[in-house]
Short mmCIF file of C-alpha atoms and ligand atoms in Angstrom, two decimals:
data_model
loop_
_atom_site.label_atom_id
_atom_site.label_comp_id
_atom_site.label_asym_id
_atom_site.label_seq_id
_atom_site.Cartn_x
_atom_site.Cartn_y
_atom_site.Cartn_z
CA UNK A 1 11.06 -16.18 23.11
CA UNK A 2 11.53 -15.82 26.78
CA UNK A 3 13.52 -12.61 26.90
CA UNK A 4 14.32 -12.96 30.55
CA UNK A 5 16.01 -16.29 30.13
CA UNK A 6 17.82 -15.36 26.97
CA UNK A 7 20.84 -13.26 27.64
CA UNK A 8 22.58 -14.20 24.46
CA UNK A 9 22.82 -11.98 21.41
CA UNK A 10 20.32 -12.74 18.66
CA UNK A 11 23.12 -12.29 16.15
CA UNK A 12 23.80 -15.64 14.54
CA UNK A 13 27.28 -16.84 13.90
CA UNK A 14 28.60 -16.93 10.33
CA UNK A 15 27.79 -20.02 8.39
CA UNK A 16 30.89 -22.28 8.20
CA UNK A 17 33.14 -21.36 5.28
CA UNK A 18 32.84 -23.32 2.11
CA UNK A 19 34.82 -23.41 -1.11
CA UNK A 20 31.52 -22.96 -2.91
CA UNK A 21 29.15 -20.05 -2.43
CA UNK A 22 26.02 -21.27 -0.77
CA UNK A 23 22.59 -20.05 -1.53
CA UNK A 24 20.34 -19.63 1.41
CA UNK A 25 16.91 -21.23 1.08
CA UNK A 26 15.27 -17.95 2.01
CA UNK A 27 16.59 -16.42 -1.14
CA UNK A 28 14.30 -18.75 -3.02
CA UNK A 29 11.16 -18.34 -0.99
CA UNK A 30 8.59 -15.66 -1.54
CA UNK A 31 8.53 -15.28 2.19
CA UNK A 32 10.67 -17.14 4.61
CA UNK A 33 9.06 -19.23 7.30
CA UNK A 34 10.59 -18.08 10.57
CA UNK A 35 13.51 -20.28 11.48
CA UNK A 36 14.11 -21.46 7.93
CA UNK A 37 17.34 -19.60 7.43
CA UNK A 38 18.99 -20.53 10.60
CA UNK A 39 19.21 -24.26 10.37
CA UNK A 40 22.46 -25.32 8.64
CA UNK A 41 20.50 -28.15 7.05
CA UNK A 42 18.55 -25.65 5.07
CA UNK A 43 21.53 -24.29 3.19
CA UNK A 44 21.69 -25.30 -0.42
CA UNK A 45 25.04 -25.81 -2.07
CA UNK A 46 25.04 -24.24 -5.45
CA UNK A 47 28.23 -23.13 -7.17
CA UNK A 48 28.08 -19.39 -7.65
CA UNK A 49 30.03 -17.39 -10.16
CA UNK A 50 31.25 -13.92 -9.28
CA UNK A 51 30.09 -12.46 -12.58
CA UNK A 52 27.69 -13.23 -15.38
CA UNK A 53 23.94 -13.53 -15.38
CA UNK A 54 22.08 -15.11 -12.47
CA UNK A 55 22.15 -18.90 -12.45
CA UNK A 56 19.02 -20.06 -14.28
CA UNK A 57 17.42 -21.84 -11.30
CA UNK A 58 17.83 -18.83 -9.02
CA UNK A 59 16.96 -16.33 -11.72
CA UNK A 60 13.56 -18.10 -12.20
CA UNK A 61 12.82 -18.22 -8.48
CA UNK A 62 13.81 -14.63 -7.87
CA UNK A 63 11.92 -13.36 -10.86
CA UNK A 64 8.83 -15.39 -9.95
CA UNK A 65 8.99 -13.95 -6.44
CA UNK A 66 9.52 -10.48 -7.87
CA UNK A 67 6.52 -10.80 -10.17
CA UNK A 68 4.23 -12.04 -7.42
CA UNK A 69 5.55 -9.57 -4.85
CA UNK A 70 2.80 -7.01 -5.18
CA UNK A 71 -0.26 -8.21 -7.02
CA UNK A 72 -2.04 -5.61 -9.10
CA UNK A 73 -5.11 -4.05 -7.45
CA UNK A 74 -8.36 -5.80 -8.15
CA UNK A 75 -10.43 -3.98 -10.68
CA UNK A 76 -13.53 -2.55 -9.11
CA UNK A 77 -15.17 -1.44 -12.36
CA UNK A 78 -15.72 -4.28 -14.81
CA UNK A 79 -15.39 -3.73 -18.49
CA UNK A 80 -17.28 -6.05 -20.86
CA UNK A 81 -14.25 -7.96 -22.11
CA UNK A 82 -12.83 -8.34 -18.66
CA UNK A 83 -16.09 -9.35 -16.98
CA UNK A 84 -15.25 -13.03 -16.60
CA UNK A 85 -11.74 -12.37 -15.35
CA UNK A 86 -13.09 -9.87 -12.86
CA UNK A 87 -15.83 -12.11 -11.60
CA UNK A 88 -13.36 -15.01 -11.23
CA UNK A 89 -11.17 -12.73 -9.11
CA UNK A 90 -14.21 -11.67 -7.07
CA UNK A 91 -15.25 -15.26 -6.47
CA UNK A 92 -11.70 -16.20 -5.45
CA UNK A 93 -11.59 -13.22 -3.08
CA UNK A 94 -14.97 -14.11 -1.53
CA UNK A 95 -13.84 -17.73 -1.01
CA UNK A 96 -10.61 -16.45 0.54
CA UNK A 97 -12.58 -14.26 2.89
CA UNK A 98 -14.25 -17.30 4.40
CA UNK A 99 -10.81 -18.20 5.74
CA UNK A 100 -9.79 -14.61 6.51
CA UNK A 101 -13.05 -12.81 7.41
CA UNK A 102 -13.24 -9.06 7.40
CA UNK A 103 -12.17 -7.60 10.75
CA UNK A 104 -14.93 -5.03 10.28
CA UNK A 105 -17.64 -7.57 9.72
CA UNK A 106 -16.22 -9.69 12.58
CA UNK A 107 -15.87 -6.68 14.86
CA UNK A 108 -18.37 -7.90 17.43
CA UNK A 109 -16.61 -11.26 17.62
CA UNK A 110 -13.25 -9.50 18.17
CA UNK A 111 -14.61 -7.18 20.87
CA UNK A 112 -16.47 -10.01 22.59
CA UNK A 113 -13.16 -11.77 22.92
CA UNK A 114 -11.50 -8.51 24.01
CA UNK A 115 -13.95 -7.88 26.86
CA UNK A 116 -12.05 -7.55 30.11
CA UNK A 117 -8.74 -7.61 28.26
CA UNK A 118 -6.24 -4.88 27.51
CA UNK A 119 -5.66 -4.50 23.81
CA UNK A 120 -2.13 -3.78 22.57
CA UNK A 121 -1.95 -2.51 18.98
CA UNK A 122 0.85 -3.12 16.51
CA UNK A 123 0.63 -1.35 13.17
CA UNK A 124 2.74 -1.78 10.05
CA UNK A 125 3.24 1.46 8.09
CA UNK A 126 3.47 1.06 4.28
CA UNK A 127 0.34 -0.44 2.75
CA UNK A 128 -1.36 -0.40 6.17
CA UNK A 129 -1.44 3.21 7.35
CA UNK A 130 -0.42 4.71 4.02
CA UNK A 131 -1.37 3.53 0.56
CA UNK A 132 1.32 2.02 -1.66
CA UNK A 133 2.68 4.67 -4.01
CA UNK A 134 5.38 4.70 -6.68
CA UNK A 135 7.80 6.95 -4.80
CA UNK A 136 8.73 5.55 -1.36
CA UNK A 137 9.64 9.07 -0.18
CA UNK A 138 6.08 10.19 -0.79
CA UNK A 139 4.21 7.46 1.12
CA UNK A 140 2.49 9.99 3.38
CA UNK A 141 -0.31 9.02 5.68
CA UNK A 142 -3.43 11.15 5.57
CA UNK A 143 -4.22 13.66 8.30
CA UNK A 144 -7.38 11.69 9.01
CA UNK A 145 -5.36 8.48 9.51
CA UNK A 146 -2.90 10.34 11.79
CA UNK A 147 -5.78 11.73 13.89
CA UNK A 148 -7.26 8.22 14.14
CA UNK A 149 -3.99 6.61 15.22
CA UNK A 150 -3.52 9.39 17.77
CA UNK A 151 -6.99 8.65 19.20
CA UNK A 152 -6.47 4.94 19.26
CA UNK A 153 -3.14 5.38 21.11
CA UNK A 154 -5.01 7.23 23.89
CA UNK A 155 -6.80 4.03 24.76
CA UNK A 156 -4.42 1.27 23.84
CA UNK A 157 -0.61 1.03 23.87
CA UNK A 158 0.27 1.36 20.20
CA UNK A 159 3.45 0.61 18.27
CA UNK A 160 4.44 1.09 14.67
CA UNK A 161 6.57 -1.77 13.32
CA UNK A 162 8.03 -0.97 9.92
CA UNK A 163 10.71 -2.02 7.46
CA UNK A 164 11.66 1.67 7.19
CA UNK A 165 14.34 3.22 9.33
CA UNK A 166 12.88 4.28 12.65
CA UNK A 167 13.63 7.95 11.97
CA UNK A 168 11.92 7.82 8.60
CA UNK A 169 8.74 6.16 9.85
CA UNK A 170 8.64 8.60 12.76
CA UNK A 171 8.95 11.45 10.28
CA UNK A 172 5.92 10.11 8.39
CA UNK A 173 3.78 9.37 11.47
CA UNK A 174 4.91 12.20 13.73
CA UNK A 175 3.11 11.04 16.88
CA UNK A 176 5.18 11.05 20.06
CA UNK A 177 2.68 8.90 21.99
CA UNK A 178 3.56 5.75 20.05
CA UNK A 179 6.40 3.23 20.23
CA UNK A 180 8.45 2.76 17.09
CA UNK A 181 10.31 -0.24 15.72
CA UNK A 182 12.17 0.40 12.45
CA UNK A 183 14.28 -1.81 10.16
CA UNK A 184 11.77 -4.72 10.45
CA UNK A 185 12.02 -4.62 14.26
CA UNK A 186 15.83 -4.31 14.41
CA UNK A 187 15.63 -0.81 15.88
CA UNK A 188 13.14 -0.53 18.72
CA UNK A 189 12.39 2.56 20.76
CA UNK A 190 10.30 1.36 23.69
CA UNK A 191 9.25 2.41 27.14
CA UNK A 192 11.63 2.46 30.14
CA UNK A 193 9.12 0.66 32.38
CA UNK A 194 11.13 -2.50 32.31
CA UNK A 195 14.81 -2.05 31.56
CA UNK A 196 15.69 -3.56 28.20
CA UNK A 197 19.41 -3.24 28.84
CA UNK A 198 18.94 -5.48 31.85
CA UNK A 199 18.26 -8.36 29.47
CA UNK A 200 20.22 -7.59 26.34
CA UNK A 201 23.68 -6.42 25.48
CA UNK A 202 22.15 -4.49 22.56
CA UNK A 203 19.76 -2.42 24.66
CA UNK A 204 20.57 0.98 26.03
CA UNK A 205 18.86 4.00 27.52
CA UNK A 206 18.25 7.11 25.44
CA UNK A 207 15.84 10.02 25.09
CA UNK A 208 13.28 10.58 22.38
CA UNK A 209 12.60 13.72 20.29
CA UNK A 210 10.82 15.30 23.21
CA UNK A 211 13.59 14.50 25.69
CA UNK A 212 11.53 11.70 27.29
CA UNK A 213 13.50 8.72 28.64
CA UNK A 214 13.22 5.67 26.40
CA UNK A 215 14.98 2.38 25.86
CA UNK A 216 16.61 1.57 22.55
CA UNK A 217 17.14 -1.97 21.40
CA UNK A 218 19.27 -2.61 18.32
CA UNK A 219 20.08 -6.34 17.95
CA UNK A 220 21.90 -5.78 14.66
CA UNK A 221 24.03 -2.87 15.84
CA UNK A 222 27.27 -4.50 14.77
CA UNK A 223 25.97 -4.60 11.17
CA UNK A 224 25.67 -0.81 10.85
CA UNK A 225 29.00 -0.19 9.00
CA UNK A 226 28.36 -3.20 6.76
CA UNK A 227 24.84 -2.08 5.82
CA UNK A 228 26.10 1.41 5.09
CA UNK A 229 28.76 0.04 2.77
CA UNK A 230 26.26 -2.24 1.09
CA UNK A 231 23.87 0.65 0.59
CA UNK A 232 26.56 2.68 -1.16
CA UNK A 233 27.59 -0.28 -3.33
CA UNK A 234 23.99 -0.92 -4.37
CA UNK A 235 23.40 2.73 -5.20
CA UNK A 236 26.47 2.54 -7.46
CA UNK A 237 25.70 -0.81 -9.06
CA UNK A 238 22.04 -0.03 -9.82
CA UNK A 239 22.54 3.54 -10.99
CA UNK A 240 22.36 2.58 -14.66
CA UNK A 241 19.04 0.76 -14.21
CA UNK A 242 16.27 3.22 -14.97
CA UNK A 243 13.75 3.45 -12.14
CA UNK A 244 15.77 1.46 -9.60
CA UNK A 245 15.82 3.10 -6.20
CA UNK A 246 17.93 2.09 -3.23
CA UNK A 247 16.75 3.08 0.24
CA UNK A 248 18.90 3.04 3.35
CA UNK A 249 16.77 1.64 6.19
CA UNK A 250 19.61 1.77 8.68
CA UNK A 251 19.85 -1.96 9.53
CA UNK A 252 18.67 -3.14 6.14
CA UNK A 253 18.67 -1.88 2.56
CA UNK A 254 15.66 -1.84 0.24
CA UNK A 255 16.19 -2.09 -3.50
CA UNK A 256 12.97 -0.93 -5.13
CA UNK A 257 12.05 -2.09 -8.66
CA UNK A 258 8.43 -0.86 -8.79
CA UNK A 259 9.46 1.76 -11.38
CA UNK A 260 11.85 -0.48 -13.31
CA UNK A 261 10.76 -1.98 -16.62
CA UNK A 262 10.09 -5.70 -16.07
CA UNK A 263 12.71 -6.52 -18.72
CA UNK A 264 15.36 -5.09 -16.38
CA UNK A 265 14.26 -6.88 -13.19
CA UNK A 266 16.87 -9.59 -13.74
CA UNK A 267 19.54 -6.83 -13.69
CA UNK A 268 18.23 -5.58 -10.35
CA UNK A 269 18.27 -9.14 -8.98
CA UNK A 270 21.82 -9.56 -10.32
CA UNK A 271 23.07 -6.48 -8.45
CA UNK A 272 21.55 -7.78 -5.22
CA UNK A 273 22.85 -11.28 -5.79
CA UNK A 274 26.38 -9.95 -6.31
CA UNK A 275 26.22 -8.22 -2.97
CA UNK A 276 24.95 -11.33 -1.19
CA UNK A 277 27.92 -13.25 -2.60
CA UNK A 278 30.29 -10.78 -1.02
CA UNK A 279 28.45 -10.62 2.31
CA UNK A 280 27.50 -14.10 3.60
CA UNK A 281 26.20 -12.59 6.80
CA UNK A 282 23.44 -10.82 4.86
CA UNK A 283 20.30 -12.34 3.44
CA UNK A 284 17.51 -11.44 1.08
CA UNK A 285 13.80 -11.04 1.74
CA UNK A 286 11.09 -10.01 -0.69
CA UNK A 287 8.61 -7.22 -0.09
CA UNK A 288 6.18 -5.43 -2.35
CA UNK A 289 8.22 -4.73 -5.47
CA UNK A 290 11.27 -4.48 -3.30
CA UNK A 291 14.27 -6.73 -2.55
CA UNK A 292 15.54 -6.29 0.97
CA UNK A 293 19.03 -7.07 2.16
CA UNK A 294 19.28 -7.63 5.89
CA UNK A 295 21.54 -9.22 8.49
CA UNK A 296 21.33 -12.95 9.15
CA UNK A 297 20.10 -12.59 12.68
CA UNK A 298 17.39 -14.40 14.56
CA UNK A 299 15.21 -11.30 14.79
CA UNK A 300 12.12 -10.18 12.91
CA UNK A 301 8.82 -8.34 13.38
CA UNK A 302 7.47 -11.25 15.42
CA UNK A 303 10.36 -11.04 17.87
CA UNK A 304 9.87 -7.27 18.01
CA UNK A 305 6.23 -7.76 19.04
CA UNK A 306 7.24 -10.13 21.84
CA UNK A 307 9.97 -7.74 22.90
CA UNK A 308 7.63 -4.73 23.04
CA UNK A 309 4.96 -6.69 24.93
CA UNK A 310 7.63 -7.74 27.38
CA UNK A 311 8.97 -4.23 27.86
CA UNK A 312 5.43 -2.91 28.27
CA UNK A 313 4.87 -5.52 30.96
CA UNK A 314 2.13 -7.12 28.85
CA UNK A 315 3.72 -10.37 27.76
CA UNK A 316 2.29 -13.69 28.93
CA UNK A 317 -0.72 -12.01 30.50
CA UNK A 318 -4.09 -13.70 30.01
CA UNK A 319 -5.84 -10.37 30.10
CA UNK A 320 -3.88 -8.86 27.18
CA UNK A 321 -5.03 -9.09 23.57
CA UNK A 322 -2.36 -8.03 21.04
CA UNK A 323 -3.67 -7.09 17.59
CA UNK A 324 -1.23 -6.73 14.69
CA UNK A 325 -2.28 -5.13 11.40
CA UNK A 326 0.00 -5.48 8.37
CA UNK A 327 0.07 -6.09 4.64
CA UNK A 328 3.50 -7.47 3.89
CA UNK A 329 5.35 -10.80 3.94
CA UNK A 330 7.53 -9.51 6.78
CA UNK A 331 4.36 -9.05 8.86
CA UNK A 332 3.77 -12.78 8.67
CA UNK A 333 6.42 -13.30 11.36
CA UNK A 334 4.30 -11.23 13.73
CA UNK A 335 1.04 -12.95 12.68
CA UNK A 336 2.69 -16.30 13.32
CA UNK A 337 3.85 -15.33 16.82
CA UNK A 338 0.32 -14.27 17.74
CA UNK A 339 -1.33 -17.28 16.18
CA UNK A 340 1.13 -19.87 17.54
CA UNK A 341 0.87 -18.77 21.12
CA UNK A 342 -2.90 -18.24 20.65
CA UNK A 343 -2.09 -14.87 22.00
CA UNK A 344 -3.85 -12.45 19.72
CA UNK A 345 -5.07 -11.55 16.26
CA UNK A 346 -3.20 -10.87 13.08
CA UNK A 347 -5.11 -8.79 10.55
CA UNK A 348 -3.86 -8.96 6.97
CA UNK A 349 -4.44 -5.92 4.74
CA UNK A 350 -5.03 -7.23 1.25
CA UNK A 351 -7.53 -6.89 -1.54
CA UNK A 352 -6.37 -10.11 -3.20
CA UNK A 353 -6.22 -13.65 -1.82
CA UNK A 354 -2.93 -14.44 -0.09
CA UNK A 355 -1.78 -17.28 2.13
CA UNK A 356 -1.28 -15.90 5.62
CA UNK A 357 -0.97 -16.59 9.32
CA UNK A 358 -3.43 -13.80 10.10
CA UNK A 359 -6.93 -14.43 11.46
CA UNK A 360 -8.79 -11.62 9.81
CA UNK A 361 -8.44 -9.28 6.85
CA UNK A 362 -9.04 -5.71 5.83
CA UNK A 363 -9.09 -4.55 2.23
CA UNK A 364 -6.96 -1.43 2.32
CA UNK A 365 -5.75 1.46 4.55
CA UNK A 366 -9.23 3.04 4.38
CA UNK A 367 -10.66 -0.07 6.07
CA UNK A 368 -7.76 -0.05 8.55
CA UNK A 369 -8.82 3.47 9.55
CA UNK A 370 -12.43 2.38 9.90
CA UNK A 371 -11.35 -0.53 12.11
CA UNK A 372 -9.24 1.72 14.33
CA UNK A 373 -12.14 4.21 14.64
CA UNK A 374 -14.43 1.34 15.61
CA UNK A 375 -12.01 0.31 18.36
CA UNK A 376 -12.04 3.87 19.76
CA UNK A 377 -15.87 4.00 19.61
CA UNK A 378 -16.18 0.58 21.27
CA UNK A 379 -13.76 1.57 24.02
CA UNK A 380 -15.63 4.87 24.61
CA UNK A 381 -19.00 3.22 24.75
CA UNK A 382 -17.90 0.32 26.91
CA UNK A 383 -16.53 2.87 29.44
CA UNK A 384 -20.01 4.48 29.81
O1 LIG B 401 7.11 -2.65 7.00
P1 LIG B 401 6.55 -1.56 6.16
O2 LIG B 401 6.25 -0.31 6.90
O3 LIG B 401 5.35 -2.04 5.37
O4 LIG B 401 7.68 -1.19 5.12
C1 LIG B 401 8.00 -2.12 4.06
C2 LIG B 401 8.68 -1.34 2.97
O5 LIG B 401 7.77 -0.29 2.62
C3 LIG B 401 8.22 0.70 1.69
O6 LIG B 401 8.13 0.11 0.40
C4 LIG B 401 6.80 -0.19 0.00
O7 LIG B 401 6.02 1.05 -0.04
C5 LIG B 401 6.47 2.02 -1.00
C6 LIG B 401 5.63 3.26 -0.84
O8 LIG B 401 4.27 2.97 -0.98
C7 LIG B 401 6.39 1.41 -2.41
O9 LIG B 401 6.85 2.34 -3.37
C8 LIG B 401 7.24 0.14 -2.46
O10 LIG B 401 7.11 -0.48 -3.71
C9 LIG B 401 6.82 -0.84 -1.36
O11 LIG B 401 7.71 -1.95 -1.31
C10 LIG B 401 9.59 1.20 2.00
O12 LIG B 401 10.02 2.06 0.99
C11 LIG B 401 10.58 0.05 2.25
O13 LIG B 401 11.80 0.62 2.66
C12 LIG B 401 10.02 -0.79 3.36
O14 LIG B 401 10.89 -1.86 3.70
#
């Protein structure tokens, strides 16, 4: 998106009223191709009841998406009975890696391409810098990872782009030298170099935790009271479901079902569906064992990457190589932006085969750390 030429708000207008509730296509997809939600032609018309169990067709799609939302880790150790299953998984993973080669093994290729270019780094948080854990409040990154991110940010402009609220992800990472985008890019704290407010009604100047001048960009600002209300409703409606956990991510709400017995997943989906019926300006996306309710606006992690590049003065420059590392479906929007414009590299963190718009892969956060360390080493040695 050309930010300079787009002075309009990214907030989309309400879909036209209908006597029937309409189910957005995105609700049915495991991840939504960017743009899919916004075309009126992509709205399905399905009568929706206010109460009762989820309609069968939607229940199946939601539950399928919920089941596939965070594949179990691949078994490293093989037991005798499982040997065939394990080796099948290994073969499938190796075949997949032909399409998405390891960013570590392809490091020379990446740095050859990066020669003479300025790298800009974009890092997702959960599952990328910190391992996936049962309790979202305990997804701490290791001190070693923090030290590595700190080093990497010395050499390359670095931003964290997370589904968490910006405050929460800052609390986890704790590095003032980075840029932060929370709520899947709907809450960006960026540099003042190029005034964001100059281009967008939703941008304004502020100061960070250290009193440094920054620009804030919140394209979904008008949704704040609605999201807060929805958060409280979901806390209330899911409280009887053992293990369900609702997280307020400021401009979106996450309903976690990782610790809910699979038999009760339909109940979790029902609570979310009831909310979506009441709030047509909100939509659903799927994450790793999490249902996320967010505003229907034309904004995502991909747009956040473009926005940050623009505000860093690095957009549309032939000598800039953006690299985005992420593990989640919401990161695909960013991978797609980099791939489509042939602008940079997406690196998918996954230890199982997944369809993706990324170019390369890394197995887990440990490999992410190794990759970041290699970048620092390469930069140091190429400066000699
Ligand atoms: O964009 P991200 O930084 O990857 O954030 C996406 C969501 O991550 C968190 O949930 C995931 O990680 C949790 C901790 O490991 C895990 O328990 C949960 O099952 C995962 O879905 C976070 O809690 C969500 O709010 C983020 O939207």
